[in-house]
Short mmCIF file of C-alpha atoms and ligand atoms in Angstrom, two decimals:
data_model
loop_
_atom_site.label_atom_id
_atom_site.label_comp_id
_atom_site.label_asym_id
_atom_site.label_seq_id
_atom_site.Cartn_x
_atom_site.Cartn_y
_atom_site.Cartn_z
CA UNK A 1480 -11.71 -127.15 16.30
CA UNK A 1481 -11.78 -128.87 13.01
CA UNK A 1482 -13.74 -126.97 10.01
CA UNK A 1483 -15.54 -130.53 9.69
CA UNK A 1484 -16.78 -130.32 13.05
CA UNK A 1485 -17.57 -126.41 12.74
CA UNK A 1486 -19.50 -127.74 9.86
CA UNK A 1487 -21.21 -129.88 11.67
CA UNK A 1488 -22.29 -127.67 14.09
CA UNK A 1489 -24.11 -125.69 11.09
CA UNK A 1490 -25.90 -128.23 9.29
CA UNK A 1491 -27.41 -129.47 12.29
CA UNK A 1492 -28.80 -126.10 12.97
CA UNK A 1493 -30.19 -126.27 9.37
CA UNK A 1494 -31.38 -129.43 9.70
CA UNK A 1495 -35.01 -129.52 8.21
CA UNK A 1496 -36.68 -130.14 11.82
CA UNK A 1497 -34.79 -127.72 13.06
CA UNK A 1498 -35.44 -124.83 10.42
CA UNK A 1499 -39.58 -126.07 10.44
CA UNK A 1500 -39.17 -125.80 14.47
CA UNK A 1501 -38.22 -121.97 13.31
CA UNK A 1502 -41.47 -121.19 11.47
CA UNK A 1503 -43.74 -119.34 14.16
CA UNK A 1504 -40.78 -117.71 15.52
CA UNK A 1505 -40.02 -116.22 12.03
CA UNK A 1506 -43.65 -115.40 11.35
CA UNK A 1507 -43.87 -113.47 14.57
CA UNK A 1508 -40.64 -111.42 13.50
CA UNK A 1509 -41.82 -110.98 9.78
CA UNK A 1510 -45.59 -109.94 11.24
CA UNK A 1511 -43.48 -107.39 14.02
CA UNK A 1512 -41.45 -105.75 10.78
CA UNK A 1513 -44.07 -105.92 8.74
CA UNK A 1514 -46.48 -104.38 11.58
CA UNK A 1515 -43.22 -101.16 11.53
CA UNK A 1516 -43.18 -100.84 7.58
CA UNK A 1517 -44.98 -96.96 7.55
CA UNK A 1518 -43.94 -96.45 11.63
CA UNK A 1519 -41.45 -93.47 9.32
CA UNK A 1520 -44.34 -92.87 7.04
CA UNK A 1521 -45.66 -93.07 3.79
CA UNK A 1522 -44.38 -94.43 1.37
CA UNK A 1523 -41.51 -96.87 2.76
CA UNK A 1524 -38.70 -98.11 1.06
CA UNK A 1525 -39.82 -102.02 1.16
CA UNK A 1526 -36.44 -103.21 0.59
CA UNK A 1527 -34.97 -101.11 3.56
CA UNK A 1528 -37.62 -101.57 6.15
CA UNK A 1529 -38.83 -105.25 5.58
CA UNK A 1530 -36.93 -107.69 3.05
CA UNK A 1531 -33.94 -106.86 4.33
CA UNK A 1532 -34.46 -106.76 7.95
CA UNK A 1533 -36.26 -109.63 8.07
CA UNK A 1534 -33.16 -112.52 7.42
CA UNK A 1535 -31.03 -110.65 9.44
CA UNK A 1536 -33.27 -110.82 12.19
CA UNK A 1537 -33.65 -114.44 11.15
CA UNK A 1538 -29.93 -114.96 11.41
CA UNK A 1539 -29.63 -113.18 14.72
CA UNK A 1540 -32.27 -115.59 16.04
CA UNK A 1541 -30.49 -118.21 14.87
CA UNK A 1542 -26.99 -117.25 16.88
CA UNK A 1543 -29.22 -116.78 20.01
CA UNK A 1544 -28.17 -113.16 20.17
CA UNK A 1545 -30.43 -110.95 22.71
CA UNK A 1546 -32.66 -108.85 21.61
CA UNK A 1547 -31.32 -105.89 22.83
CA UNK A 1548 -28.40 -106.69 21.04
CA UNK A 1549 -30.06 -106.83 17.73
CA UNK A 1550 -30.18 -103.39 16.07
CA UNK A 1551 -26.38 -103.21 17.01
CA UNK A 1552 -25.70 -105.99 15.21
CA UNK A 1553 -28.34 -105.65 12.28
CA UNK A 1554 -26.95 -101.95 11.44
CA UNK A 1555 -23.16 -103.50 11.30
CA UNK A 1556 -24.58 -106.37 9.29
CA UNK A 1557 -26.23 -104.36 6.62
CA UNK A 1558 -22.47 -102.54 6.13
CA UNK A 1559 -21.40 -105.51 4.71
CA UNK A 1560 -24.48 -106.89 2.63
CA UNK A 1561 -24.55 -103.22 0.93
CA UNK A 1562 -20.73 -103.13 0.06
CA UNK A 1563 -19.93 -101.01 -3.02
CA UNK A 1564 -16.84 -100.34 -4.34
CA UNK A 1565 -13.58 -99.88 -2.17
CA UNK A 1566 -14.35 -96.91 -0.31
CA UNK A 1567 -16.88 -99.39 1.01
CA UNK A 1568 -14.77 -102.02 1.83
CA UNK A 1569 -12.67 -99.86 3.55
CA UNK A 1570 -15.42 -98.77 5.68
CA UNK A 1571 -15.88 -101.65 6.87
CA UNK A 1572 -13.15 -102.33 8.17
CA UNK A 1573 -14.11 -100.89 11.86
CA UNK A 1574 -17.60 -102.41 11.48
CA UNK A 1575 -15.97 -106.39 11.20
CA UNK A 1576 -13.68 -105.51 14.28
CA UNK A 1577 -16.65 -104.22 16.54
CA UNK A 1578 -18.42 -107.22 15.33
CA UNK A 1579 -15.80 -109.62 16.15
CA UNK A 1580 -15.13 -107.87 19.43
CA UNK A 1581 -18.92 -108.50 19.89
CA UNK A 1582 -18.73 -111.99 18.98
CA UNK A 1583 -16.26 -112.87 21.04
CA UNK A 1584 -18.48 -111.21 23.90
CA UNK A 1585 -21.13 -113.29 23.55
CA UNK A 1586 -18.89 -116.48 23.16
CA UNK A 1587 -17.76 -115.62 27.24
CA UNK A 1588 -21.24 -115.33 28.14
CA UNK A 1589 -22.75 -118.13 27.07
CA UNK A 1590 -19.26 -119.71 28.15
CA UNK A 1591 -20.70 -118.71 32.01
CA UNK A 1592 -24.39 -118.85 31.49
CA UNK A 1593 -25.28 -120.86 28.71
CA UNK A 1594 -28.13 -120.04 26.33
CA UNK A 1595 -29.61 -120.99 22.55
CA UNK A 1596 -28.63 -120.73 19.32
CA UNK A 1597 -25.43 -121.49 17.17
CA UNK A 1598 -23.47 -119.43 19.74
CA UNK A 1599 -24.45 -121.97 22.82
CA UNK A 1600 -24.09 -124.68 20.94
CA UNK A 1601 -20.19 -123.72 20.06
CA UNK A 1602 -19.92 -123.14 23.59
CA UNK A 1603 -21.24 -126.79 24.06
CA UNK A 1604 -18.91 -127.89 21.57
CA UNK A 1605 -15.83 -126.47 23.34
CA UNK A 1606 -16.38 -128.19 26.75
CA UNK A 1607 -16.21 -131.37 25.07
CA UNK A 1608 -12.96 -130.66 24.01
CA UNK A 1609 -13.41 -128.89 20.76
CA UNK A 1610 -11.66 -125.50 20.33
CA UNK A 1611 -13.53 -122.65 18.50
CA UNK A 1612 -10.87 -119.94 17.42
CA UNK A 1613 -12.27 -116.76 17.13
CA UNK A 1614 -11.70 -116.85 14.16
CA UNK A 1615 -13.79 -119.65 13.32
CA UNK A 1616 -16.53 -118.02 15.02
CA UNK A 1617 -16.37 -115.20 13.22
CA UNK A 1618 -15.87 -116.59 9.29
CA UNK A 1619 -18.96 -119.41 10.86
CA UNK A 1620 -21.11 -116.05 11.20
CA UNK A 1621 -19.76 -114.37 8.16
CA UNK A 1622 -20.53 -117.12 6.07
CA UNK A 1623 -24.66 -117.13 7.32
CA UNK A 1624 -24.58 -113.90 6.70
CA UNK A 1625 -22.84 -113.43 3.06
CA UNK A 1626 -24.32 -116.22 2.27
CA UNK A 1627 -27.96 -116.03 3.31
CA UNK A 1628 -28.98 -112.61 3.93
CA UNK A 1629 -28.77 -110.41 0.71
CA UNK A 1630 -29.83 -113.29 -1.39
CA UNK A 1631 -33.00 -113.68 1.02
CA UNK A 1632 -33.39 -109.72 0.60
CA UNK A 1633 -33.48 -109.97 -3.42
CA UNK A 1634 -35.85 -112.84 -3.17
CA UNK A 1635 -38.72 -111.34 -0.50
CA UNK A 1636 -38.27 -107.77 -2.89
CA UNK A 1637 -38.36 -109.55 -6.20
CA UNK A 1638 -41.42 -111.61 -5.21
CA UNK A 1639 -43.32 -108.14 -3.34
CA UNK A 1640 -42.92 -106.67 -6.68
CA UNK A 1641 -44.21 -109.33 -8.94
CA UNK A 1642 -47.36 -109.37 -6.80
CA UNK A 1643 -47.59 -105.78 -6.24
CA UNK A 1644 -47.23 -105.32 -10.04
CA UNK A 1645 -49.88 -108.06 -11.38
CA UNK A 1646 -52.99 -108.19 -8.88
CA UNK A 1647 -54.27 -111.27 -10.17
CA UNK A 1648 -51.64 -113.46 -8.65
CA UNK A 1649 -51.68 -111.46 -5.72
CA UNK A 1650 -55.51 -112.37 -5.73
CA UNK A 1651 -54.72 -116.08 -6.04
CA UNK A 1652 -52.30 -115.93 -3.50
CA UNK A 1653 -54.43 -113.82 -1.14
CA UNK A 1654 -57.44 -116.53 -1.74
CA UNK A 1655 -55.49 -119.08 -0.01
CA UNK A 1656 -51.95 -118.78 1.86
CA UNK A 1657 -51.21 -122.52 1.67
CA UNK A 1658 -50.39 -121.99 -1.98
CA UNK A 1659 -47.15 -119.64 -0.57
CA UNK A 1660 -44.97 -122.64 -0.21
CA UNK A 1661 -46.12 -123.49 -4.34
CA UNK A 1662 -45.65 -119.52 -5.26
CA UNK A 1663 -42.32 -119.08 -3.07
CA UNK A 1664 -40.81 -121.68 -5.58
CA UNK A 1665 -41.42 -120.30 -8.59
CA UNK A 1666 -40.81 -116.72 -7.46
CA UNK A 1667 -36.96 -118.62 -6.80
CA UNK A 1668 -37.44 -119.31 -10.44
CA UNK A 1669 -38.35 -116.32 -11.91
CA UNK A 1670 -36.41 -113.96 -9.88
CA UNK A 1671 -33.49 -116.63 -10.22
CA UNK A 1672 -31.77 -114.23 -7.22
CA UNK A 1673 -28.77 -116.46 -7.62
CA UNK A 1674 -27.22 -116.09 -11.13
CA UNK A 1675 -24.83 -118.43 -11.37
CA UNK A 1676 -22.56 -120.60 -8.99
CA UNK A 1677 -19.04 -120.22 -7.50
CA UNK A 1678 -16.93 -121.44 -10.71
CA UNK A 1679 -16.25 -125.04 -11.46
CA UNK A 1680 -13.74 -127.11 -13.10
CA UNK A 1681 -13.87 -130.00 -15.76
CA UNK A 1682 -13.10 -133.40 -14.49
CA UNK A 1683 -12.67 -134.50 -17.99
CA UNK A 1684 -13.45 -133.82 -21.81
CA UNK A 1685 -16.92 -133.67 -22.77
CA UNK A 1686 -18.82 -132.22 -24.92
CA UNK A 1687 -22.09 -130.19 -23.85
CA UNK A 1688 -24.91 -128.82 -25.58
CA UNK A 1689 -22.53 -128.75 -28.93
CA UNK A 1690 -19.81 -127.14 -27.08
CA UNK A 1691 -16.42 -129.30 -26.10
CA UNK A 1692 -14.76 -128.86 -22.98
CA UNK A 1693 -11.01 -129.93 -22.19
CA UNK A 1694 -10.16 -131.46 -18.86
CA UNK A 1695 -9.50 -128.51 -16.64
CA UNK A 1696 -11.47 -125.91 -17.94
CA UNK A 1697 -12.85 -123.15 -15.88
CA UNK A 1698 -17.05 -122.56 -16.35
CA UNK A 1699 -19.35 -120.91 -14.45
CA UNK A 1700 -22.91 -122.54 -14.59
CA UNK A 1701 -25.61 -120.15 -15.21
CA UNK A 1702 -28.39 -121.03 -12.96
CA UNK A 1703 -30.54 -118.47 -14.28
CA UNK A 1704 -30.20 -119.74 -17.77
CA UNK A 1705 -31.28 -123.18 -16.69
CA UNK A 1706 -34.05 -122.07 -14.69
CA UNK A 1707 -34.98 -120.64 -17.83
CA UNK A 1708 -34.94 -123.58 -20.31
CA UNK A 1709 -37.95 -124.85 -21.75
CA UNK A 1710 -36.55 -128.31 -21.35
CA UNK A 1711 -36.89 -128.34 -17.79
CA UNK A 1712 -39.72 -125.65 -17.22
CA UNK A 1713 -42.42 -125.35 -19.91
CA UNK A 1714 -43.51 -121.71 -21.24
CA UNK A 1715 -40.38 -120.72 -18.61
CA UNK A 1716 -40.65 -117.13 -19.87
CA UNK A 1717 -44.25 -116.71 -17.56
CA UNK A 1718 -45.06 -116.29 -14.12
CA UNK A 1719 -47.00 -119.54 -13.33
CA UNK A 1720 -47.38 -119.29 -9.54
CA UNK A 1721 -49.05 -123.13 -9.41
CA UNK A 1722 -45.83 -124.00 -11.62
CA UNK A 1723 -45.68 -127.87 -10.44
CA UNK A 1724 -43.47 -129.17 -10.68
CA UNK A 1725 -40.88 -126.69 -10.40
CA UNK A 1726 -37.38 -127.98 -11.82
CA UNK A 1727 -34.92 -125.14 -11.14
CA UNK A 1728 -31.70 -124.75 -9.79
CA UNK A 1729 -31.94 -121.77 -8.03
CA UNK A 1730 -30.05 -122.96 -5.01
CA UNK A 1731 -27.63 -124.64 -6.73
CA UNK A 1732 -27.10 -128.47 -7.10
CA UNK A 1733 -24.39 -131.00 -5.83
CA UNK A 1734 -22.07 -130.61 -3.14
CA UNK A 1735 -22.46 -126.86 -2.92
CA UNK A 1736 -26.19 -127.04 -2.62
CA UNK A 1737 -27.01 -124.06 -0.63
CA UNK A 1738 -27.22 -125.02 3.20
CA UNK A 1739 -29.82 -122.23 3.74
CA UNK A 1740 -32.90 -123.31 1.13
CA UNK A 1741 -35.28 -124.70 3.70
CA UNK A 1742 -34.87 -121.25 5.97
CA UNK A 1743 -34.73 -119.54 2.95
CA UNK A 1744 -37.83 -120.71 1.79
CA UNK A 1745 -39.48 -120.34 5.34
CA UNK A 1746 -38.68 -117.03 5.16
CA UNK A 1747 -40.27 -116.20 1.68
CA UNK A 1748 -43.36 -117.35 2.37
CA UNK A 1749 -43.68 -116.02 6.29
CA UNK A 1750 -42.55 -112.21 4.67
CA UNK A 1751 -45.61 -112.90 2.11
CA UNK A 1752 -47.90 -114.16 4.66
CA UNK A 1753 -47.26 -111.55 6.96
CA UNK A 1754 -47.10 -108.68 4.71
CA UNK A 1755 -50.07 -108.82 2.68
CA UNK A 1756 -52.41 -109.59 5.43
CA UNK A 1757 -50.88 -107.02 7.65
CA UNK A 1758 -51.59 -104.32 4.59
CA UNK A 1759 -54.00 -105.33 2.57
CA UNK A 1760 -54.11 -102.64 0.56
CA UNK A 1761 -50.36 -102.28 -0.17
CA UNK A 1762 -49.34 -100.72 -3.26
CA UNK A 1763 -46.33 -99.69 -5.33
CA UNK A 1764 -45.69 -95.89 -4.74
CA UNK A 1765 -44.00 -95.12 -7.94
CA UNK A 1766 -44.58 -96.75 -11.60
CA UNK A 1767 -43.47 -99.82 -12.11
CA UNK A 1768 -41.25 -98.34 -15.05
CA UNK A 1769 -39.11 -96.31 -12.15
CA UNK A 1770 -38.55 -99.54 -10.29
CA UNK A 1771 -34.24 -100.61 -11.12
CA UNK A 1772 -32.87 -104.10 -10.95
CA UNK A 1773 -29.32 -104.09 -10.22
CA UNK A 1774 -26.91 -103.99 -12.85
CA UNK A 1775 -24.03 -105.53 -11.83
CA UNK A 1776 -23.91 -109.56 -12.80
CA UNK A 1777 -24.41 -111.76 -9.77
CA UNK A 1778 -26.84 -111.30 -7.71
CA UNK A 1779 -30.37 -109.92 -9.13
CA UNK A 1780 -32.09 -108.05 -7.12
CA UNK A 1781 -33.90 -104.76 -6.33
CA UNK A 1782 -31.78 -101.92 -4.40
CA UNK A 1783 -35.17 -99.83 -3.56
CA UNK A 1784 -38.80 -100.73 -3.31
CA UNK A 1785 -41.17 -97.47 -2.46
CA UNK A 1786 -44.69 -98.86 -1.18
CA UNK A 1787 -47.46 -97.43 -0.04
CA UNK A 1788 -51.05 -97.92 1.57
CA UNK A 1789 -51.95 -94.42 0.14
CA UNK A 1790 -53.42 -95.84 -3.33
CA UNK A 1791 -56.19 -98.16 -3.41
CA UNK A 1792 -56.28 -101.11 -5.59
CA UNK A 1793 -57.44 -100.53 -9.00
C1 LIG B 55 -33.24 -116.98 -1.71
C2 LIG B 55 -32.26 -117.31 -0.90
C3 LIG B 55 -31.04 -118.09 -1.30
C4 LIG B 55 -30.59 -118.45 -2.54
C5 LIG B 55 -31.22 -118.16 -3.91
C6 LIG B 55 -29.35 -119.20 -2.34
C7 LIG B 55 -28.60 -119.76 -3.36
C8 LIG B 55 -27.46 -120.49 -3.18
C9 LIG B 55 -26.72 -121.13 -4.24
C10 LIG B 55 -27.08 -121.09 -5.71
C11 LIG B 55 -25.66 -121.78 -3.67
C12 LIG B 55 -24.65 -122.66 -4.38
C13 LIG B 55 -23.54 -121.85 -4.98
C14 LIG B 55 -22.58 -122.70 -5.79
O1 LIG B 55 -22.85 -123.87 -6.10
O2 LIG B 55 -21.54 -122.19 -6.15
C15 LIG B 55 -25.72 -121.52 -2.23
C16 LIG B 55 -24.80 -121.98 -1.30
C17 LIG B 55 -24.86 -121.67 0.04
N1 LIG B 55 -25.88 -121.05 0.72
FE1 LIG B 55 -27.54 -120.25 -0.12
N2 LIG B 55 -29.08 -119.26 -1.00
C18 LIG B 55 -30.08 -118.62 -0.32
C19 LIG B 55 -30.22 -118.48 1.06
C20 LIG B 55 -29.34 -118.95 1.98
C21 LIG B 55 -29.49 -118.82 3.43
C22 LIG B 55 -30.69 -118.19 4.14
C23 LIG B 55 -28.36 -119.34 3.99
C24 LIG B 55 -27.97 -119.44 5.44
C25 LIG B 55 -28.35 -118.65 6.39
C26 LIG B 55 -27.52 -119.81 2.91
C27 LIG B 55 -26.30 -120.42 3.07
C28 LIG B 55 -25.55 -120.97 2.06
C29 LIG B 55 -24.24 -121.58 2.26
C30 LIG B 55 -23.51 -121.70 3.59
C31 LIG B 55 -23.81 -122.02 1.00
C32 LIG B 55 -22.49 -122.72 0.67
C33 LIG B 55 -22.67 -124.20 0.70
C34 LIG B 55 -21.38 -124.90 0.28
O3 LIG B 55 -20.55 -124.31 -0.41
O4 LIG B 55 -21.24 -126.08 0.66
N3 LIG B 55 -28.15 -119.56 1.71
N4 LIG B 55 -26.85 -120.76 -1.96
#
């Protein structure tokens, strides 16, 4: 099968009807998580038990995988979204063979009884001549997952600690959960999870912002420096939750502009919705002082997020 027809395939499962169509499914699955979060007690490690569960349970939904199948395929999945070093990659290695073994599984069955999701809809693909290498199948769900499931995870932690940290958003949030699509926005601002894109090339000389390029010249945008210019943003520096409007570029811009925003947006504000009203009276379990962002230029993001329900609110 061509890669412009597996394409295909893809965007029309992102489609913006289709993602919406995906909202009470993925507030049921956020409310279930969230509904677990102390089930190992008190405090839980947010990041671990919720933010990044949640998209990969989003993603499995997605590729119609059965729910049995799902804490096989989350536990592999989380290997590869917590890669460090090469130790780590090395590790892996057995975890992307079981998973492709798996994948090709679940290709024959829906080959002989059909089903939903990405996965069916290959299958769909193939009787009408189309051929889906494995391999295909596998990069297609290596992509989703590379793609949209850490950067999910940093931006459901990211925006749990902002709230957690300063109660008087949290309050203005709490008063009124249609404002989450409004907040989810500028939390993909602030937290700018994304910091900067796959590197570009100059198409010809030109100067910008005093600096001249040369025709062929490698740069790498930083997205978190725009989403941080007062040109675009005023007072960018502050945490304005009813920011609108919101001129960022934290999913990117042009041809490259990330496939997953819609579900990724979805997601942020079901895991807020479902969350806070779940626990109320949920709480950061350490100082905020102890809490690390990561280090290593990228991705920004939060490896561990202690909560509890222990504490009340001052
Ligand atoms: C907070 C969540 C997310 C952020 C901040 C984000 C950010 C980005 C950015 C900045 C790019 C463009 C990179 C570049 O221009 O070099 C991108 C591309 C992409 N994103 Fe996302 N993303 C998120 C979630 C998702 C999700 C949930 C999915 C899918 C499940 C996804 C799938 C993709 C894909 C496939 C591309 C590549 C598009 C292409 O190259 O044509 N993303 N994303």
């Amino acid at each position: 099968m061509s890669r412009i027809r597996l394409r295909d395939i893809v965007d029309e499962a992102f489609r913006r009807r289709a993602v919406l169509d995906m909202e009470p499914r993925i507030l049921a699955i956020a409310e279930e998580l969230a509904g677990e979060l102390f089930m190992e007690g008190s405090p839980a490690d947010l990041v671990d038990r919720y933010a990044r569960t949640l998209p990969l349970s989003v993603i499995c939904e997605l590729l119609g995988l059965p729910l049995e199948d799902r804490p096989k395929f989350t536990a592999w999945a989380s290997g590869f979204t917590r890669l460090t070093g090469t130790i780590g990659l090395l590790s892996l290695i057995p975890k992307i063979l079981a998973m492709r073994r798996y994948l090709e599984q679940r290709l024959e069955a829906a080959r002989q009884n059909g089903g939903t999701g990405l996965v069916a809809e290959l299958v769909r693909v193939e009787r009408e001549g189309g051929r889906i290498s494995r391999d295909e199948m596998v990069a297609m769900v290596f992509l989703l997952l590379l793609a949209g499931h850490e950067t999910t995870t940093h931006l459901i932690s990211g925006s749990v600690y902002e709230l957690l940290r300063t109660p008087s958003l949290r309050d203005w949030l709490e008063e009124d959960w249609s404002r989450a699509g409004l907040a989810v926005e500028e939390f993909l601002r602030f937290i700018s999870v994304v910091q900067f894109s796959k590197p570009r090339f100059v198409r010809k000389d030109v100067e910008l912002g005093g600096v001249r390029l040369k025709k062929g010249d490698k740069i790498m945008p930083m997205l978190a420096a725009a989403n941080f210019d007062p040109q675009a943003n005023r007072c960018p520096e502050k945490l304005d939750l009813a920011r609108k409007p919101n001129r960022h570029l934290a999913f990117g811009t042009g041809i490259h502009f990330c496939l997953g925003h819609q579900l990724a947006r979805l997601e942020g504000v079901c895991a807020l919705k479902a969350l806070f009203r779940r626990w109320p009276k949920l709480a950061l379990a350490v100082d905020e002082s102890e809490i690390e962002w990561r280090r290593r230029p990228g991705l920004r993001g939060i490896d561990h997020l202690p909560v509890t329900i222990a504490r009340q609110r001052q």
